[in-house]
């Protein structure tokens, strides 16, 4: 997506070879008009596929996922992160370990909000190692629902997330693919 | 706001005299069209006041705040919660203690995203004891910015949040005011 590529190149801050800060327009300050266009791009890309729900993971995925859901006129489900495992029979639950952050969290989805007829589009801000998306997929499978695809704002294409998801047969669409990062260096793949 | 009052009465679940679950339409599953109307209601209520930015607190406030920001064509700032205090000179930071949850978290705001010329509207999903809103106000004051008001989706009017904010001179607008909760009981004040 041209507009987001330009934003990343102009306003993204490459801290080192792994960290790209996009606090100014995605994570901390949000430009609602840009989010609307991001949502419209996902809606166009995933149209006519029988998608019934949008799913995202709190909290940075909420804004783009909401605009996608709004454009597609579909409900949005926000997967909740909680630090500790509290078993709840009305919840689908799974543990996600973030290699980047060196921590684990539990991802939950209320079982009455999804069913086997649902065909789901997952939206998230970043794709790196793919742990969060894989966790979301585990929850969707527990409900016997199906995954239409994974829509990502910014993919770090030098990390294995895409390959892991594609190996499992999932379709990934990234609006921006970052092929290389370094202090002050951002390279994109078109 | 009539529509949200009807939703709360029809789909809200009063667990006990303190807990109102709105997972089906605000916190966990989101109806984007309802969120858009919530945003339009805030935009109408706070129009012509010279507001420069919308501020919310992750994560349940993000969806309504984004739709408010989108309708008002303003940037949205999301205050981040972090469990531990890491001092950062580029951040305004404050500790918020939640009496409801019995826990504390640190709220942060990057100092370069706000300045003394900003006039800010705070949007959040719930108002109960007012700790989160008061924490947000502390951060806004650290930046010498001013507060136009606090917009709330659901206020528990039997708890002291509104009084605490009004005592400090802040204007509070709640779309729904819940005056009483009990197992299966939801009473609203109009």
CSV table of C-alpha atoms in Angstrom, one decimal, chain A residues 21 23-24 26-33 35-36 40 53 58-60 62-64 66-67 69-70 73-80 91 108-110 112-113, chain B residues 21 23-24 26-33 35-36 40 53 58-60 62-64 66-67 69-70 73-80 91 108-110 112-113:
chain,number,residue,atom,x,y,z
A,21,UNK,CA,9.1,2.6,15.8
A,23,UNK,CA,4.6,5.5,17.4
A,24,UNK,CA,3.8,8.7,15.5
A,26,UNK,CA,0.1,3.7,14.3
A,27,UNK,CA,0.9,2.7,17.9
A,28,UNK,CA,0.7,5.8,20.1
A,29,UNK,CA,-0.6,8.6,17.9
A,30,UNK,CA,-3.1,7.6,15.3
A,31,UNK,CA,-4.1,9.4,12.1
A,32,UNK,CA,-7.8,8.3,11.8
A,33,UNK,CA,-7.9,9.2,8.1
A,35,UNK,CA,-6.5,4.2,9.4
A,36,UNK,CA,-9.7,4.5,7.3
A,40,UNK,CA,-10.4,0.3,2.9
A,53,UNK,CA,-16.0,-11.5,11.2
A,58,UNK,CA,-5.3,-6.0,21.6
A,59,UNK,CA,-4.2,-3.3,21.5
A,60,UNK,CA,-2.3,-1.9,18.5
A,62,UNK,CA,-7.7,-2.4,17.2
A,63,UNK,CA,-7.7,0.8,15.2
A,64,UNK,CA,-6.9,-0.7,11.7
A,66,UNK,CA,-12.1,-1.4,13.4
A,67,UNK,CA,-11.8,0.6,10.2
A,69,UNK,CA,-14.7,-4.0,10.0
A,70,UNK,CA,-16.5,-0.7,9.5
A,73,UNK,CA,-19.8,-3.8,7.6
A,74,UNK,CA,-18.8,-6.8,9.8
A,75,UNK,CA,-18.4,-7.3,13.5
A,76,UNK,CA,-15.0,-7.0,15.1
A,77,UNK,CA,-13.7,-9.4,17.8
A,78,UNK,CA,-10.8,-8.3,19.9
A,79,UNK,CA,-8.7,-11.1,21.4
A,80,UNK,CA,-7.8,-10.2,25.0
A,91,UNK,CA,-13.5,-19.1,26.9
A,108,UNK,CA,-8.7,-15.4,25.1
A,109,UNK,CA,-11.9,-15.5,23.0
A,110,UNK,CA,-15.4,-15.9,24.4
A,112,UNK,CA,-20.3,-17.7,22.3
A,113,UNK,CA,-19.0,-15.0,20.0
B,21,UNK,CA,-20.5,-6.9,31.3
B,23,UNK,CA,-18.5,-7.8,26.1
B,24,UNK,CA,-21.0,-8.4,23.3
B,26,UNK,CA,-18.1,-2.8,23.5
B,27,UNK,CA,-15.2,-4.7,25.0
B,28,UNK,CA,-14.8,-8.0,23.2
B,29,UNK,CA,-17.1,-8.0,20.2
B,30,UNK,CA,-17.5,-4.6,18.6
B,31,UNK,CA,-20.3,-3.4,16.3
B,32,UNK,CA,-18.4,-0.8,14.1
B,33,UNK,CA,-21.7,0.9,13.1
B,35,UNK,CA,-19.1,2.8,17.4
B,36,UNK,CA,-19.4,5.2,14.5
B,40,UNK,CA,-20.7,11.1,16.1
B,53,UNK,CA,-6.6,16.0,20.0
B,58,UNK,CA,-5.7,1.4,26.0
B,59,UNK,CA,-7.5,-0.8,25.2
B,60,UNK,CA,-11.3,-0.6,25.5
B,62,UNK,CA,-9.6,2.8,21.5
B,63,UNK,CA,-12.6,1.9,19.3
B,64,UNK,CA,-15.0,4.7,20.4
B,66,UNK,CA,-11.0,6.4,17.0
B,67,UNK,CA,-14.5,6.9,15.7
B,69,UNK,CA,-11.3,11.3,16.2
B,70,UNK,CA,-12.4,10.2,12.7
B,73,UNK,CA,-10.9,14.9,11.9
B,74,UNK,CA,-8.4,15.1,14.7
B,75,UNK,CA,-5.4,12.9,15.8
B,76,UNK,CA,-5.9,10.3,18.4
B,77,UNK,CA,-3.4,9.6,21.2
B,78,UNK,CA,-3.5,6.3,23.0
B,79,UNK,CA,-2.1,6.3,26.5
B,80,UNK,CA,-0.2,3.1,27.0
B,91,UNK,CA,7.8,10.2,28.3
B,108,UNK,CA,2.7,6.9,29.6
B,109,UNK,CA,2.5,9.6,26.9
B,110,UNK,CA,5.4,10.5,24.6
B,112,UNK,CA,6.8,15.1,21.6
B,113,UNK,CA,3.1,14.2,20.7
